Short mmCIF file of C-alpha atoms and ligand atoms in Angstrom, two decimals:
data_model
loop_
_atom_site.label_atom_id
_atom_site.label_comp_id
_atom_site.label_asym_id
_atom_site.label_seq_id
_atom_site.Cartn_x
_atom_site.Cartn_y
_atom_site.Cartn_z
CA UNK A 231 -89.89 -17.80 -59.75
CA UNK A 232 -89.37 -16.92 -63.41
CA UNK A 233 -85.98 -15.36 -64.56
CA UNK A 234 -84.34 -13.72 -67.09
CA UNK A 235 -82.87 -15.67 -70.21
CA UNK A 236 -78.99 -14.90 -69.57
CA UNK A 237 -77.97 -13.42 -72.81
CA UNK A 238 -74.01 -12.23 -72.10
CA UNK A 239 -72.46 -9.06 -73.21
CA UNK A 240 -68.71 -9.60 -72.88
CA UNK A 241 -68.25 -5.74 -73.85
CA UNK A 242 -70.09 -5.42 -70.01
CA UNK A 243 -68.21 -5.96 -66.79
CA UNK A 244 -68.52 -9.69 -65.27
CA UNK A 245 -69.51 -8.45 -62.09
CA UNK A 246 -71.16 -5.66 -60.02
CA UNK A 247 -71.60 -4.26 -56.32
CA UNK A 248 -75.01 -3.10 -55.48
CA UNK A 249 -75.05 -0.58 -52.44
CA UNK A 250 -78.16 -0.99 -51.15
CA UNK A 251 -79.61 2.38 -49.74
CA UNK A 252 -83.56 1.00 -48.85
CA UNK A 253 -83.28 1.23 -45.03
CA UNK A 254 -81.44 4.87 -45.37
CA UNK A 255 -82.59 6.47 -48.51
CA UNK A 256 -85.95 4.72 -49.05
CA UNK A 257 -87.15 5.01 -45.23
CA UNK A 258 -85.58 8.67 -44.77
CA UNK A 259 -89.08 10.35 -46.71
CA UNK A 260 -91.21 8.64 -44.92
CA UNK A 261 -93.60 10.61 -42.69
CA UNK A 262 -94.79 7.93 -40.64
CA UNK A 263 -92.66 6.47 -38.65
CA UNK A 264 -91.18 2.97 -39.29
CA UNK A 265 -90.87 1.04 -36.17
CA UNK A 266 -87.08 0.53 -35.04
CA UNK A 267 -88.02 -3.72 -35.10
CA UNK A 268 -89.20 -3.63 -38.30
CA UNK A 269 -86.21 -1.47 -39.56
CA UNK A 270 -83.38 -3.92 -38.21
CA UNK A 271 -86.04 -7.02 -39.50
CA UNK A 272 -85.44 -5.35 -42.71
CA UNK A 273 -81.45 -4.61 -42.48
CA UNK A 274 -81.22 -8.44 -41.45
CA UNK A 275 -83.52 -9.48 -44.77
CA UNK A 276 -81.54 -7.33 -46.85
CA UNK A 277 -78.18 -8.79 -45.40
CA UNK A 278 -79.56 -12.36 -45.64
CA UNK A 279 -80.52 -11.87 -49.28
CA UNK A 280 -77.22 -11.28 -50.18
CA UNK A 281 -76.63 -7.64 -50.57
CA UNK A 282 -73.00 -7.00 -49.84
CA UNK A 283 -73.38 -3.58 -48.34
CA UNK A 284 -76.73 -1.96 -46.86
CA UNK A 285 -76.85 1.45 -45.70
CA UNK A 286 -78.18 1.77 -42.37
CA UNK A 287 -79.60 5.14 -41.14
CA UNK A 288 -78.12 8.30 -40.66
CA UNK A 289 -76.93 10.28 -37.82
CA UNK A 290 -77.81 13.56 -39.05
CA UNK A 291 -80.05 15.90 -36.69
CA UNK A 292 -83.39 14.18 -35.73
CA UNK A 293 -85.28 17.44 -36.41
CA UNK A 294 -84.16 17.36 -40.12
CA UNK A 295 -84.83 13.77 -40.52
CA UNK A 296 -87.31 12.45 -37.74
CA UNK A 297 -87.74 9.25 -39.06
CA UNK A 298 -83.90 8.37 -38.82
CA UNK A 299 -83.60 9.85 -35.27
CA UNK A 300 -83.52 6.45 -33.60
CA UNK A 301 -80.35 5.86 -35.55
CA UNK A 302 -77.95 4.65 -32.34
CA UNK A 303 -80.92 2.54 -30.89
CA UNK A 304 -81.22 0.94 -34.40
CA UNK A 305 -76.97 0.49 -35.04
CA UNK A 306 -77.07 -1.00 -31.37
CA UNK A 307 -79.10 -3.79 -32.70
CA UNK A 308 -76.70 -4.50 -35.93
CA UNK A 309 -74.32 -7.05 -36.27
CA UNK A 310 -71.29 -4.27 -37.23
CA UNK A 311 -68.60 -6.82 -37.01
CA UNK A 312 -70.37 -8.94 -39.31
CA UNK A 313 -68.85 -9.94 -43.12
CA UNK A 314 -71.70 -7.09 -44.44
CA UNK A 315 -70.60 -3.46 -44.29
CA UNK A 316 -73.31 -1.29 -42.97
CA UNK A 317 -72.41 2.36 -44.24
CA UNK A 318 -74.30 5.33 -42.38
CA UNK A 319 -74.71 8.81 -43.19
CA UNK A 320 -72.51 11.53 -41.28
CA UNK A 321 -72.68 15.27 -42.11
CA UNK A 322 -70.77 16.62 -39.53
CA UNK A 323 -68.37 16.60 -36.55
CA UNK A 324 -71.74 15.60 -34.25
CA UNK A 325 -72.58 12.92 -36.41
CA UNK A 326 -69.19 11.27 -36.56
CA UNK A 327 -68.86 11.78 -32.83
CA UNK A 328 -72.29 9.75 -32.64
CA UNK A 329 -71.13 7.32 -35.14
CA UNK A 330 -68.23 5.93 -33.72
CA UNK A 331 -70.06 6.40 -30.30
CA UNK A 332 -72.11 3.50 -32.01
CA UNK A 333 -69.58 1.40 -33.19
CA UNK A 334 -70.16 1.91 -36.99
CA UNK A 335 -67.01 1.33 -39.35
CA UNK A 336 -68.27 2.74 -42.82
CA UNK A 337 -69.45 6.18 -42.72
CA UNK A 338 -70.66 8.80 -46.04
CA UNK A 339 -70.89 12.27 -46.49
CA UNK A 340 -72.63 13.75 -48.75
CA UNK A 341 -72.08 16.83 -50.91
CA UNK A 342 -73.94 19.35 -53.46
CA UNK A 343 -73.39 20.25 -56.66
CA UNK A 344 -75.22 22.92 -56.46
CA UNK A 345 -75.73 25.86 -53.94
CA UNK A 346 -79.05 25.89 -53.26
CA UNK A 347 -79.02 21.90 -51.87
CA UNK A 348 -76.22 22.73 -50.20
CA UNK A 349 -78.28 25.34 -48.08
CA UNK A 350 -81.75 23.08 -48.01
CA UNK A 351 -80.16 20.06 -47.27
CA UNK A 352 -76.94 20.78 -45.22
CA UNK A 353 -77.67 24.80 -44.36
CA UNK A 354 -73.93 25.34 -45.89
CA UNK A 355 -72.63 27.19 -48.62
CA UNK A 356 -71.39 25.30 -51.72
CA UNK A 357 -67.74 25.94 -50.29
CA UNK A 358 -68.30 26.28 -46.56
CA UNK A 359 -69.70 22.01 -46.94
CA UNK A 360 -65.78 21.27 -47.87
CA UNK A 361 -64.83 22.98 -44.64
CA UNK A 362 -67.50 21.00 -43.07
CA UNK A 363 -66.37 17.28 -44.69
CA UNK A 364 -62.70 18.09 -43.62
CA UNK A 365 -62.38 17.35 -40.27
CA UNK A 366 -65.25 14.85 -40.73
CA UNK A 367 -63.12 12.54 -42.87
CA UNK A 368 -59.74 13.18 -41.47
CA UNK A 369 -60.80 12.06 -38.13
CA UNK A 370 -62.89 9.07 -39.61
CA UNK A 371 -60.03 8.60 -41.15
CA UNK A 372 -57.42 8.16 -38.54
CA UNK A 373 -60.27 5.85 -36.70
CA UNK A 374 -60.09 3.46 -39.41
CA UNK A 375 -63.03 4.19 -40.71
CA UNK A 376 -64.01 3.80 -44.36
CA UNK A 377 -65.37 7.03 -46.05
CA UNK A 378 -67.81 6.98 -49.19
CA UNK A 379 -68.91 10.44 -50.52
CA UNK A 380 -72.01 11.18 -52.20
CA UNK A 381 -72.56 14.32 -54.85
CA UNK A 382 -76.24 15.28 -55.03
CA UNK A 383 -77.86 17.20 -57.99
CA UNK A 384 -75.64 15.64 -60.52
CA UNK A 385 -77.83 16.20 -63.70
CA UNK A 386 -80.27 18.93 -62.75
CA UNK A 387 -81.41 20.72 -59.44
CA UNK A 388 -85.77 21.81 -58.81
CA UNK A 389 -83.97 25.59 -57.97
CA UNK A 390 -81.12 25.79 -60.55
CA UNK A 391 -81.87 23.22 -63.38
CA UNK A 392 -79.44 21.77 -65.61
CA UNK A 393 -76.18 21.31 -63.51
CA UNK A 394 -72.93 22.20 -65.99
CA UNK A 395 -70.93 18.43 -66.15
CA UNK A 396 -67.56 20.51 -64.82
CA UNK A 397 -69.66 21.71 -61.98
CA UNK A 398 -70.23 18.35 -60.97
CA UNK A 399 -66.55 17.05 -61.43
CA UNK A 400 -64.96 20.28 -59.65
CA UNK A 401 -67.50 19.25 -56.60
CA UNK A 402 -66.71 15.19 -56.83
CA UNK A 403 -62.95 15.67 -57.31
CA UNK A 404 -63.14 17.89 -53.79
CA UNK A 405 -64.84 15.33 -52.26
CA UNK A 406 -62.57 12.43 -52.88
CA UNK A 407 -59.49 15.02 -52.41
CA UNK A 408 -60.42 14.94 -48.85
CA UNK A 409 -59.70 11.26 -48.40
CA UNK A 410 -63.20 9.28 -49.88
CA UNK A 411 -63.02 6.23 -51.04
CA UNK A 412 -65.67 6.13 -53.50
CA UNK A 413 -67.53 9.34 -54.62
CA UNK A 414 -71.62 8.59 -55.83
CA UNK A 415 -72.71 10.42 -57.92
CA UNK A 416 -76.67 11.15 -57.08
CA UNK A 417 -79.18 12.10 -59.76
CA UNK A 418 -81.50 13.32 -56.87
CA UNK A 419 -83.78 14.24 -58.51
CA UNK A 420 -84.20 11.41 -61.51
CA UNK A 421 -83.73 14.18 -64.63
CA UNK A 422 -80.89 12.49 -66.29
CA UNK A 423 -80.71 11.06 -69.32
CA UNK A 424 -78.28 8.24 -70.51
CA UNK A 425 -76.10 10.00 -72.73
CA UNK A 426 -75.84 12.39 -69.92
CA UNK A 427 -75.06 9.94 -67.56
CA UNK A 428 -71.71 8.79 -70.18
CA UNK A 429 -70.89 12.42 -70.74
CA UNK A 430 -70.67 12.95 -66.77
CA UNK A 431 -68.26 9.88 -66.09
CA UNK A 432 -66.38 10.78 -69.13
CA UNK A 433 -66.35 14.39 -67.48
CA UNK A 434 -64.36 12.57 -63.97
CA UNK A 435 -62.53 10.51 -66.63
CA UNK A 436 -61.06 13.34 -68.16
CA UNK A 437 -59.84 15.17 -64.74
CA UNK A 438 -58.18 11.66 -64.15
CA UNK A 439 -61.29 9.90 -62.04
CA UNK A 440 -62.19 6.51 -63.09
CA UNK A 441 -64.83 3.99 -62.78
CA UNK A 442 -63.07 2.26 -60.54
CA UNK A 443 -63.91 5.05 -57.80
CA UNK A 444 -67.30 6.34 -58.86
CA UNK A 445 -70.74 4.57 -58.16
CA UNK A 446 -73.55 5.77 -59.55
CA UNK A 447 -76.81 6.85 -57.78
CA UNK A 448 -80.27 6.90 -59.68
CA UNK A 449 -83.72 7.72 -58.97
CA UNK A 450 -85.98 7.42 -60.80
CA UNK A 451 -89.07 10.29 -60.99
CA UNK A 452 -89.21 10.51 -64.78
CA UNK A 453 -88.44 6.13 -65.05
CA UNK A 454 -85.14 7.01 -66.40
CA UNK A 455 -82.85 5.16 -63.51
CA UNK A 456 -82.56 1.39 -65.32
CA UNK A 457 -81.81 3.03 -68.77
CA UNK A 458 -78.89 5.08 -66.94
CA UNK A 459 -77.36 2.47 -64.84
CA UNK A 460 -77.46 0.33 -68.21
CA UNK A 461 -75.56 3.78 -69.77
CA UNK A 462 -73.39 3.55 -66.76
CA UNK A 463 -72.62 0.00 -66.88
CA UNK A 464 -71.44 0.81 -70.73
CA UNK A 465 -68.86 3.01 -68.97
CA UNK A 466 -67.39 0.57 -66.81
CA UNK A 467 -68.96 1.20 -64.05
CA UNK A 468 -69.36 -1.59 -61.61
CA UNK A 469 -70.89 -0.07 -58.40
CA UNK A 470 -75.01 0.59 -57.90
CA UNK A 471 -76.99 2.27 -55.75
CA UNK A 472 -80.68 1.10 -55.09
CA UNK A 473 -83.10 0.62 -52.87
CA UNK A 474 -85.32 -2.37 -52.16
CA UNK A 475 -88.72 -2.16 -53.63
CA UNK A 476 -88.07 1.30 -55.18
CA UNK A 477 -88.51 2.92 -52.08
CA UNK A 478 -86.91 6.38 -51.46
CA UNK A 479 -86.84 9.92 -52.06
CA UNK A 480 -84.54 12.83 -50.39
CA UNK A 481 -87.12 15.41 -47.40
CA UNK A 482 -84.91 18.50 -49.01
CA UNK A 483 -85.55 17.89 -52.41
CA UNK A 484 -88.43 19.45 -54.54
CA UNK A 485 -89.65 15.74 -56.52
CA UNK A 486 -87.31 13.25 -55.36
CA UNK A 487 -89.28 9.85 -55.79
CA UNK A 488 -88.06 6.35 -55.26
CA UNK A 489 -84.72 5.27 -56.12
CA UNK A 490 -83.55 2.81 -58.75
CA UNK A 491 -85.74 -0.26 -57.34
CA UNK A 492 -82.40 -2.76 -56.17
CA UNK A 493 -84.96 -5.65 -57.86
CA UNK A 494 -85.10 -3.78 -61.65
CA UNK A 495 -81.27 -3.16 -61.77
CA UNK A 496 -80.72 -7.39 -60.40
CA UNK A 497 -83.28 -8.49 -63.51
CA UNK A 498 -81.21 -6.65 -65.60
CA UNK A 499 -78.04 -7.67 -64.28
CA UNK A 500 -79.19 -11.06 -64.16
CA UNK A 501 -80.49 -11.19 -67.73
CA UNK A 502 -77.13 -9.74 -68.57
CA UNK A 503 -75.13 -12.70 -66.80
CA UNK A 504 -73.36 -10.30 -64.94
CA UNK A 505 -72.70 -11.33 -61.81
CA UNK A 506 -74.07 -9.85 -58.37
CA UNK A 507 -74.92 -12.28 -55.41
CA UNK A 508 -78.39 -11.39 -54.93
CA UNK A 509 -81.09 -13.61 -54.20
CA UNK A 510 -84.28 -12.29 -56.06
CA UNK A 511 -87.01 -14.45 -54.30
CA UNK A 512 -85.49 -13.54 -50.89
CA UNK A 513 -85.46 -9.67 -52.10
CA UNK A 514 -88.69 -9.77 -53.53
CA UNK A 515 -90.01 -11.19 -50.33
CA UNK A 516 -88.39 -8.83 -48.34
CA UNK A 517 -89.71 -5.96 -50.56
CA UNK A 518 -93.52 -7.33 -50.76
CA UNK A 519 -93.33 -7.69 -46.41
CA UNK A 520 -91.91 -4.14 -46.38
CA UNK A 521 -94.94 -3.01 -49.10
CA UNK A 522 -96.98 -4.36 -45.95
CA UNK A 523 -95.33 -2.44 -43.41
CA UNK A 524 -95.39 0.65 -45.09
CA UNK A 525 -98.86 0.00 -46.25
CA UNK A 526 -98.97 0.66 -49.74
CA UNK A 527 -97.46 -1.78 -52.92
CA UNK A 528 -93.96 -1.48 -54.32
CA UNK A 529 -93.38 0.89 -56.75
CA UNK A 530 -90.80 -1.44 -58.56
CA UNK A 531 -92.33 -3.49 -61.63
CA UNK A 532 -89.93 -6.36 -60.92
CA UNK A 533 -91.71 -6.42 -57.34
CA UNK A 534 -95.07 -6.15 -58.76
CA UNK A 535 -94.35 -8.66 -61.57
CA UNK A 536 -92.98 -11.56 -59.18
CA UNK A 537 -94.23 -10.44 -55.59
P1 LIG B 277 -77.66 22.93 -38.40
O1 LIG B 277 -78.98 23.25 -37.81
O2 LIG B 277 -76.96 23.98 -39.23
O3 LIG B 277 -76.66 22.40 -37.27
O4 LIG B 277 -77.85 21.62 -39.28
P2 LIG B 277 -75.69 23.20 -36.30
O5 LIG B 277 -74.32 22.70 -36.55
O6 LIG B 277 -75.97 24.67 -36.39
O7 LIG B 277 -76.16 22.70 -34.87
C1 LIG B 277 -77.45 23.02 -34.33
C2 LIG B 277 -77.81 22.00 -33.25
O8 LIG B 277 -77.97 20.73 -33.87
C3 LIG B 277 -76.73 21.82 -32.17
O9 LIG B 277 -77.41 21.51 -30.96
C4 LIG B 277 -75.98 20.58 -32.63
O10 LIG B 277 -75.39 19.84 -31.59
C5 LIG B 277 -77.11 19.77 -33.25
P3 LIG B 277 -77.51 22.61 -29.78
O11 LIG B 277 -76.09 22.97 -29.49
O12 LIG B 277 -78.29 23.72 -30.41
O13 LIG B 277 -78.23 21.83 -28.74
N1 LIG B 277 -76.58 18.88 -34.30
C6 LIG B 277 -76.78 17.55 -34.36
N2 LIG B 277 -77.47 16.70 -33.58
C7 LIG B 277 -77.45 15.40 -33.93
N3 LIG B 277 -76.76 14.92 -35.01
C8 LIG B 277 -76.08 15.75 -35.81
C9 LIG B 277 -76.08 17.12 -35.49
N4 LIG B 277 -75.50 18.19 -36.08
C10 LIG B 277 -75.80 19.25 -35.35
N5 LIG B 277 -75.42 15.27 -36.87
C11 LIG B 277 -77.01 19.64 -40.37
C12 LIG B 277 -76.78 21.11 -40.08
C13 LIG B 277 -75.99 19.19 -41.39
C14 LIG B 277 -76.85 18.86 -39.07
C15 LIG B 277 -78.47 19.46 -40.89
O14 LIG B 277 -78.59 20.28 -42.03
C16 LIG B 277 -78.80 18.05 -41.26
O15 LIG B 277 -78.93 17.20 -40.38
N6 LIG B 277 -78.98 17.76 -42.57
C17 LIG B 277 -79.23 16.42 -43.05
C18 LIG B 277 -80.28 16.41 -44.13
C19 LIG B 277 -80.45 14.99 -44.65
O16 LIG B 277 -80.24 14.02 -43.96
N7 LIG B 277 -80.86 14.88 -45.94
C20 LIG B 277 -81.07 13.60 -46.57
C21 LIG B 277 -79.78 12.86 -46.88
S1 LIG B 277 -78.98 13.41 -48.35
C22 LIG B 277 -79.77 12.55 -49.64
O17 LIG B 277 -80.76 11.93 -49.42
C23 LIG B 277 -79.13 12.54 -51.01
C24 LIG B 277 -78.42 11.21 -51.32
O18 LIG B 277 -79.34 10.14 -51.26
C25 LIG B 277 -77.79 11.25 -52.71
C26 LIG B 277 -78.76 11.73 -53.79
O19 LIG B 277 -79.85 11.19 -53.95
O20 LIG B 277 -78.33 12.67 -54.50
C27 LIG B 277 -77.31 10.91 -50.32
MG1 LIG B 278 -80.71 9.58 -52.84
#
């Protein structure tokens, strides 16, 4: 399979962690639904390929998100004890009680930036979601559970548009307050630009957040998401979202297409000679059978290209 000519930046970190989101964020839009085989087949190729952490499902309500509402069946058929985290998504006290019902040991809220997500996609207030995360992490917590949080709308929302750069670090630096690991920040909607994208980690930066806790989240509607994670990666940062094949997109938000495609960002990376532990045949593989479940082709080029 043809690669990359490594060309090394030493000014760029040595090494990266992509969070793969494909089964959770790139299956969660779909309006057929995926059979549960095919999504553990795909978990299992993901794992096997070498991603070091692949987001599951969520356990959110199955009305909101039918596709994911086979979520304990699905965990049931994991191996959660294995050397790969698998993450899911909780947004409340039902979902963690469901969660560690199943056994799962990461777990990630996710947050808005902006009030009007916060009502679409969690039927909260901006502040009443904090009051909602609390207990959510606090008892996660004292399971010893590991807690990622995700910030959605992060450079511009379909109701509000441009999100102010403080807006976004007041709502982050709640998140993590309330005992997160690792706060993502999402561009949900795929409006950012890179210079944004520095100005926004310089914003955590400056209220005494560093790269070292953020990961950065990127779709990519307007084909801006590699040129931002290469802005990001500038910055320091060293933890990616994507999804496999491009897949993705978010049910409560106006235009949310694919996200980064996990096979762009590991062409980069690789050209880059930054290290990441991915096997692109197996990925591309995986992608290209998925393509064939789903039945239409990858919207990633590296897919295309190679597949
Ligand atoms: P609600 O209707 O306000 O819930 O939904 P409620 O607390 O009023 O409860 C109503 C009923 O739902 C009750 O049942 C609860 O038990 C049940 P009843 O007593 O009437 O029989 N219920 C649940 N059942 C199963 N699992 C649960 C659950 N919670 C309540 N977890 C809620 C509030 C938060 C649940 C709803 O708004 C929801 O599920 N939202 C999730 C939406 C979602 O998944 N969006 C996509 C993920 S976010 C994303 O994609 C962005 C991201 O990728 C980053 C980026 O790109 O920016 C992460
Ligand atoms: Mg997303």
């Amino acid at each position: 399979m043809t690669l990359p000519m490594v060309v090394r930046d030493d000014t760029l970190p040595a090494k990266v962690t992509i969070y793969e989101v494909g089964p959770r964020d790139g299956l969660q839009n779909e309006s057929a639904i995926v059979p549960l085989e095919a999504k553990a087949e795909f978990i299992t190729r993901l794992i096997t390929a070498g991603l070091p952490i692949v987001e599951a499902t969520s356990f959110v309500h199955p009305k909101w998100v039918p596709q994911l509402a086979d979520a304990a069946e699905l965990v049931a058929q994991l191996p959660l004890d294995g050397p790969t985290p698998l993450p899911v998504l909780v947004p409340n006290a039902r979902g963690l009680d469901r969660a560690l019902e199943a056994g799962c040991t990461h777990i990630a809220i996710f947050g808005s930036a902006t009030e009007t997500f916060a009502q679409k996609n969690l039927n909260s207030t901006l502040d009443d979601q904090f009051a909602m995360f609390e207990p959510v992490v606090a008892r996660a917590r004292a399971a010893g559970l590991d807690v990622r949080a995700y910030v959605s709308m992060c450079f511009g929302d379909p109701w509000e548009g441009a999100v102010p750069v403080e807006q976004v670090v007041a709502t982050g630096s709640r998140l993590l307050d309330l005992g997160a690991s690792q706060l993502s920040l999402g561009d949900t909607i795929g409006v950012g630009t890179a210079a944004h994208v520095g100005a926004l980690i310089d914003g955590f930066g400056a209220a005494g957040i560093g790269v070292d806790r953020l990961a950065m989240h990127f779709h990519d509607t307007y084909g801006q998401a590699l040129a931002n994670a290469y802005a990001a990666l500038r910055k320091g940062i060293t933890t990616f979202d994507a999804s496999a094949g491009g897949l993705g997109g978010c049910p409560y938000a106006e235009s949310a297409t694919g996200n980064l495609a996990t096979e762009d960002l590991v062409w980069m990376l690789t050209g880059l000679g930054i290290e990441h532990g991915v096997d692109l045949p197996a990925l591309v593989e995986t992608s290209v059978w998925m393509a064939g479940v789903l039945g239409r082709e990858s919207p990633s080029a590296v897919v295309r290209a190679l597949g």
